[in-house]
Amino acid sequence: MSEYERQRQEKIAKNQALLQQLQLDAQQTGIGPKSRPKPSSSTAQKRKRPTDRAIKVETAPRRTSARLQGIVADSEVARQKDEADAVAFQEEQKAKRQRISEDINLTDAITNGGHWNRAGNWLSNVGPANPGERTFDAQDIRNTSDKELREVRERMSSLQLWEGAQPNRIKITPERIYSLGFHPTEEKALVFAGDKLGSLGLFDASQTSPEKIKQEADDADEDGDVDEEQEPAITTFKIHTRTISAFTFAPHDQNALFSASYDSSIRKLDLAKGTAVEIYAPSDTGADEPLSGVQISHADPNMLHFTTLDGRFGMHDIRTPKDEVSLMQLSEKKIGGFSLHPAHPHILATASLDRTLKIWDLRKISGKKDDRTPSLVGEHLSKLSVSHAAFNSAGQVATASYDDTVKIYDFSDCGSWQPGKTTLGEDEMKPATIVPHNNQTGRWVTILRAQWQQRPRDGIQRFVIGNMNRFVDIYSGDGKQLAQLGDDSITAVPAVAQFHPTMDWVGAGTASGKLALFMPA
C-alpha cells in the first residue's frame, strides 16, 4: 500500500469513529433518533397473517446498499461485493436460458390468448433499404409479353392483406420472429411462428372479419353494434427457453410439429394431445449446442435431421433415447440452413458462414466414429456468407447470400447420381440463375431466406423472400419476379416469409413479432 493510500484509509477510519461517537452522544442527550421498542407478544399476534394467496418469491438476489452496510467505497470489501453481484446476475441470466427437459402441457404453457382448444386440437373446426419504394409494380405486369407468365404475375399480385386486421395488430409472438410456417391443412390458414425467446405463436385466420359480420347483420336486418376492433385469434405458448430457429411439420402426420431451438433441444408438438415433448437433446442439460435447422425425412417418418451453429449435421431416430444421435462435422463455421431433396431425401444441401453451398449424398458415409462425413458431391463458393439453402420438388436449390444475390441451382438429374461416385465440378455447381436482391439485414432484422412453395397446384415453381423495402417478393424457378406484396400498412421489414405448401397464401413476420398475411381477395 502506498503512503498516500495509507493516510487516506486512516482519515476514513477517524471520520467513521467520530461519526459513531457523535451519534452515541446525541442518543445520550435525548436529541438523537430513538430505537424502536420491541413488540409485545400480544401485539405480534395481532399482526396481519399471510393469506392463502400464492406469495411471489424472488429467486434473484436483491440489490443492497453498500453504504448502509458500512462498506467503504474503493475498498477491497467493495470490490468483492461488486464481483459477487456480477456473478449472481450471470447465474440469474443462465437460469433463464437453461434448457427444460420435462414434457410440456400446452394448457400450462399458454402465455397469451385464450383460443387454445382444451381438447387439444386446433383442427377441430377444419371442414439498403428504401422503405416504401417498389421495385416491381403493375406496369411490369402490363409489359409482360409471355401469356402464361403474365397470368401467374396477375394471380400472385392479386393477393391481398388479410381483411380481418391490419398487420400491426396481428402480434403473433412477443419477440422477434425467427421462424414461420403454415399448417398443411387447406381448410383454413393456420400460421405458426417461433420467436427469439422460445415462444411459439399460433394465428387462426378463419375467424370472421368485422366487415363480414356487419354485412351479415345488415342482410338479416338485425340492429346491433359490430366490434370493429375485433382481436385476432392468437395463442402463444412457451415451449423453449431460447430462440426457435426452425420448425417443420411431419410429412406423415399433420398433427406433429418439430421445433429446433438455440437451447440445444428439439421438441415434438403434438396438436392432438396438446403436449410438447423433448425428443432430442444432449445428455448434459448444461450443454450449449444451439440448433439452426430441423427436417423430417419424407422416406422415413422416424428419422430426424438437424444442423448446429458450430457446423455439424445430425441424424436421430426418434424411437431411440433422445441423446443417441449421429453427428458429423460438415463445416468449420455455422450452418445457417439445410434442406433435403423432397423426392430423393438422401441428397442434402447445406449453406454455411464459410460462404459455401455444399451438396452431400447420405447414402455413402465414411470415416471413423468421431470423424464420419457423407459423400461430398460438390460445392460452390460465394463472395460472402450463404444464409440458407432450400430444395424444391423439381431439384432446384435457392440460396440467399450476403453478397446481395439469390442464386438458383439446378440439380434435377440427382436421381441418377451414384452413391460415393458422383462428383460435380466447378462448372456443374455454378448457379443456373442469379437474382440481384438486397440481403443486408443488419443486426435487428432476421436473416432473409428464399423459401419455395412445396407443392404448387399449377406446377410452376416459385419462392418467396422478404424485401428490405418492407415488401414481400415472389420469384419463379427461373428467377423472374412474379409479384411484390405489401403496402404502407406494413411498418417493419417482413423478413421471415413462407408460402403455404399448396395454397396461394403467403405469411411474413417482422422483428416486432407481427404478421402480414396475404390471401386471394
Coordinates of N, CA, C and O in Angstrom, one line a residue, residues 281-353:
A281 N -32.0 -34.0 -27.3 CA -31.2 -33.0 -26.5 C -29.9 -33.7 -26.1 O -29.9 -34.9 -25.9
P282 N -28.8 -33.0 -25.9 CA -27.6 -33.5 -25.3 C -27.8 -34.1 -24.0 O -28.7 -33.6 -23.2
S283 N -27.1 -35.1 -23.6 CA -27.2 -35.7 -22.3 C -26.9 -34.8 -21.1 O -27.5 -34.8 -20.1
D284 N -26.0 -33.8 -21.4 CA -25.7 -32.8 -20.4 C -26.7 -31.6 -20.5 O -26.7 -30.9 -21.5
T285 N -27.5 -31.4 -19.5 CA -28.5 -30.4 -19.5 C -27.9 -29.0 -19.7 O -28.6 -28.0 -20.1
G286 N -26.6 -28.8 -19.3 CA -26.0 -27.5 -19.4 C -25.2 -27.3 -20.7 O -24.6 -26.3 -20.9
A287 N -25.3 -28.3 -21.6 CA -24.6 -28.2 -22.8 C -25.1 -27.1 -23.7 O -26.3 -26.9 -23.8
D288 N -24.2 -26.3 -24.3 CA -24.6 -25.2 -25.2 C -24.4 -25.6 -26.7 O -23.3 -25.4 -27.2
E289 N -25.3 -26.2 -27.3 CA -25.2 -26.7 -28.7 C -26.4 -26.2 -29.5 O -27.3 -27.0 -29.9
P290 N -26.5 -24.9 -29.8 CA -27.6 -24.3 -30.5 C -27.9 -25.0 -31.8 O -26.9 -25.3 -32.6
L291 N -29.2 -25.2 -32.2 CA -29.6 -25.8 -33.4 C -30.1 -24.7 -34.4 O -30.7 -23.7 -34.0
S292 N -29.8 -24.9 -35.7 CA -30.2 -23.9 -36.7 C -31.2 -24.4 -37.7 O -31.8 -23.6 -38.4
G293 N -31.5 -25.7 -37.7 CA -32.5 -26.3 -38.7 C -32.9 -27.6 -38.3 O -32.3 -28.3 -37.5
V294 N -34.1 -28.0 -38.8 CA -34.7 -29.3 -38.5 C -35.6 -29.8 -39.6 O -36.2 -28.9 -40.3
Q295 N -35.6 -31.1 -39.9 CA -36.4 -31.6 -41.0 C -36.6 -33.1 -40.8 O -35.7 -33.8 -40.3
I296 N -37.8 -33.6 -41.2 CA -38.1 -35.0 -41.1 C -38.0 -35.5 -42.5 O -38.5 -34.9 -43.5
S297 N -37.4 -36.7 -42.7 CA -37.3 -37.3 -44.0 C -38.6 -37.7 -44.5 O -39.5 -38.3 -43.8
H298 N -38.8 -37.5 -45.8 CA -40.0 -37.9 -46.5 C -40.1 -39.5 -46.7 O -41.1 -40.0 -46.8
A299 N -38.9 -40.1 -46.6 CA -38.8 -41.5 -46.8 C -39.0 -42.3 -45.5 O -39.4 -43.4 -45.5
D300 N -38.6 -41.7 -44.4 CA -38.6 -42.4 -43.1 C -39.2 -41.4 -42.0 O -38.6 -40.4 -41.6
P301 N -40.5 -41.7 -41.6 CA -41.1 -40.8 -40.6 C -40.5 -40.7 -39.2 O -40.8 -39.9 -38.4
N302 N -39.5 -41.6 -39.0 CA -38.8 -41.7 -37.7 C -37.4 -41.0 -37.7 O -36.8 -40.9 -36.7
M303 N -37.0 -40.6 -38.9 CA -35.6 -40.1 -39.0 C -35.6 -38.6 -39.0 O -36.2 -37.9 -39.9
L304 N -35.0 -38.0 -38.0 CA -34.9 -36.6 -37.8 C -33.6 -36.1 -38.2 O -32.5 -36.7 -37.9
H305 N -33.5 -35.0 -38.9 CA -32.3 -34.4 -39.3 C -32.2 -32.9 -38.8 O -33.2 -32.3 -38.7
F306 N -31.0 -32.5 -38.4 CA -30.8 -31.2 -37.9 C -29.4 -30.7 -38.1 O -28.5 -31.5 -38.4
T307 N -29.2 -29.4 -38.0 CA -27.9 -28.8 -38.1 C -27.7 -27.9 -36.9 O -28.6 -27.5 -36.2
T308 N -26.4 -27.6 -36.6 CA -26.0 -26.8 -35.4 C -25.2 -25.5 -35.9 O -24.7 -25.4 -37.0
L309 N -25.1 -24.6 -34.9 CA -24.4 -23.4 -35.2 C -22.9 -23.6 -35.2 O -22.1 -22.6 -35.6
D310 N -22.4 -24.7 -34.8 CA -21.0 -25.0 -34.9 C -20.6 -25.9 -36.1 O -19.5 -26.4 -36.2
G311 N -21.5 -26.0 -37.1 CA -21.2 -26.6 -38.4 C -21.4 -28.1 -38.4 O -20.9 -28.8 -39.3
R312 N -22.2 -28.7 -37.5 CA -22.4 -30.1 -37.5 C -23.8 -30.4 -38.1 O -24.8 -29.6 -38.0
F313 N -23.9 -31.6 -38.6 CA -25.2 -32.2 -39.1 C -25.5 -33.4 -38.3 O -24.6 -34.3 -38.1
G314 N -26.7 -33.6 -37.9 CA -27.1 -34.7 -37.0 C -28.3 -35.5 -37.6 O -29.2 -34.9 -38.2
M315 N -28.3 -36.8 -37.3 CA -29.4 -37.7 -37.6 C -29.8 -38.4 -36.4 O -28.9 -39.0 -35.7
H316 N -31.1 -38.4 -36.1 CA -31.6 -39.0 -34.9 C -32.9 -39.8 -35.1 O -33.8 -39.3 -35.7
D317 N -32.9 -41.1 -34.7 CA -34.1 -41.9 -34.8 C -34.9 -41.6 -33.6 O -34.5 -41.9 -32.4
I318 N -36.1 -41.0 -33.8 CA -36.9 -40.6 -32.6 C -37.4 -41.8 -31.8 O -38.0 -41.5 -30.7
R319 N -37.2 -43.0 -32.2 CA -37.6 -44.2 -31.4 C -36.6 -44.5 -30.4 O -36.8 -45.3 -29.5
T320 N -35.4 -44.0 -30.5 CA -34.3 -44.3 -29.6 C -34.2 -43.2 -28.5 O -34.8 -42.1 -28.6
P321 N -33.4 -43.4 -27.5 CA -33.2 -42.4 -26.5 C -32.8 -41.0 -27.1 O -32.1 -41.0 -28.1
K322 N -33.2 -39.9 -26.5 CA -33.1 -38.6 -27.1 C -31.7 -38.1 -27.2 O -31.4 -37.2 -27.9
D323 N -30.7 -38.7 -26.5 CA -29.3 -38.3 -26.6 C -28.5 -39.2 -27.5 O -27.3 -39.0 -27.7
E324 N -29.2 -40.2 -28.2 CA -28.5 -41.0 -29.1 C -28.6 -40.4 -30.5 O -29.7 -40.3 -31.1
V325 N -27.5 -40.0 -31.1 CA -27.5 -39.2 -32.3 C -26.2 -39.5 -33.1 O -25.1 -39.7 -32.5
S326 N -26.3 -39.4 -34.4 CA -25.1 -39.5 -35.2 C -24.8 -38.0 -35.7 O -25.6 -37.4 -36.4
L327 N -23.6 -37.5 -35.2 CA -23.2 -36.1 -35.5 C -22.0 -36.2 -36.5 O -21.1 -36.9 -36.3
M328 N -22.1 -35.3 -37.5 CA -21.0 -35.2 -38.5 C -20.6 -33.8 -38.7 O -21.5 -32.9 -38.9
Q329 N -19.3 -33.5 -38.7 CA -18.8 -32.1 -38.8 C -18.7 -31.8 -40.3 O -17.9 -32.4 -41.0
L330 N -19.7 -31.0 -40.8 CA -19.7 -30.7 -42.3 C -19.1 -29.3 -42.6 O -18.9 -29.0 -43.8
S331 N -18.9 -28.5 -41.6 CA -18.3 -27.2 -41.8 C -17.6 -26.7 -40.6 O -18.0 -27.1 -39.5
E332 N -16.6 -25.9 -40.8 CA -15.9 -25.3 -39.7 C -16.6 -24.1 -39.1 O -16.3 -23.7 -37.9
K333 N -17.6 -23.6 -39.8 CA -18.4 -22.5 -39.3 C -19.9 -22.8 -39.3 O -20.3 -23.9 -39.7
K334 N -20.6 -21.9 -38.8 CA -22.1 -22.0 -38.7 C -22.8 -22.5 -40.0 O -22.5 -22.0 -41.0
I335 N -23.6 -23.5 -39.8 CA -24.5 -23.9 -40.9 C -25.8 -23.2 -40.7 O -26.6 -23.5 -39.7
G336 N -26.1 -22.2 -41.5 CA -27.3 -21.4 -41.3 C -28.6 -22.1 -41.7 O -29.7 -21.8 -41.1
G337 N -28.5 -23.0 -42.6 CA -29.8 -23.7 -43.0 C -29.4 -24.9 -43.9 O -28.3 -24.9 -44.5
F338 N -30.3 -25.9 -44.0 CA -30.1 -27.0 -44.8 C -31.4 -27.5 -45.4 O -32.5 -27.0 -44.9
S339 N -31.4 -28.4 -46.3 CA -32.6 -28.9 -46.9 C -32.3 -30.3 -47.5 O -31.2 -30.5 -48.1
L340 N -33.3 -31.2 -47.4 CA -33.3 -32.5 -48.1 C -34.1 -32.4 -49.3 O -35.2 -31.8 -49.3
H341 N -33.7 -33.1 -50.4 CA -34.5 -33.2 -51.6 C -35.8 -33.9 -51.3 O -35.8 -35.0 -50.8
P342 N -36.9 -33.3 -51.6 CA -38.2 -33.9 -51.3 C -38.4 -35.3 -51.9 O -39.0 -36.2 -51.3
A343 N -37.9 -35.5 -53.2 CA -38.1 -36.8 -53.8 C -37.0 -37.7 -53.6 O -37.1 -38.9 -53.6
H344 N -35.8 -37.2 -53.3 CA -34.6 -38.0 -53.0 C -34.0 -37.5 -51.7 O -33.0 -36.8 -51.7
P345 N -34.6 -37.9 -50.5 CA -34.1 -37.3 -49.3 C -32.7 -37.7 -48.8 O -32.3 -37.2 -47.8
H346 N -32.0 -38.5 -49.6 CA -30.6 -38.8 -49.3 C -29.7 -37.7 -49.8 O -28.5 -37.7 -49.5
I347 N -30.2 -36.8 -50.6 CA -29.5 -35.7 -51.2 C -29.7 -34.5 -50.2 O -30.8 -34.0 -50.0
L348 N -28.6 -34.0 -49.7 CA -28.6 -32.9 -48.7 C -27.9 -31.7 -49.2 O -26.8 -31.7 -49.8
A349 N -28.5 -30.5 -49.0 CA -27.8 -29.2 -49.3 C -27.6 -28.4 -48.0 O -28.6 -28.3 -47.2
T350 N -26.4 -27.9 -47.8 CA -26.1 -27.1 -46.6 C -25.6 -25.7 -47.1 O -24.8 -25.6 -48.0
A351 N -25.9 -24.7 -46.3 CA -25.4 -23.3 -46.5 C -24.7 -22.9 -45.3 O -25.2 -23.1 -44.2
S352 N -23.5 -22.3 -45.5 CA -22.7 -22.0 -44.3 C -22.1 -20.6 -44.3 O -22.0 -19.9 -45.3
L353 N -21.7 -20.2 -43.1 CA -21.0 -19.0 -42.9 C -19.6 -18.9 -43.6 O -19.0 -17.9 -43.8

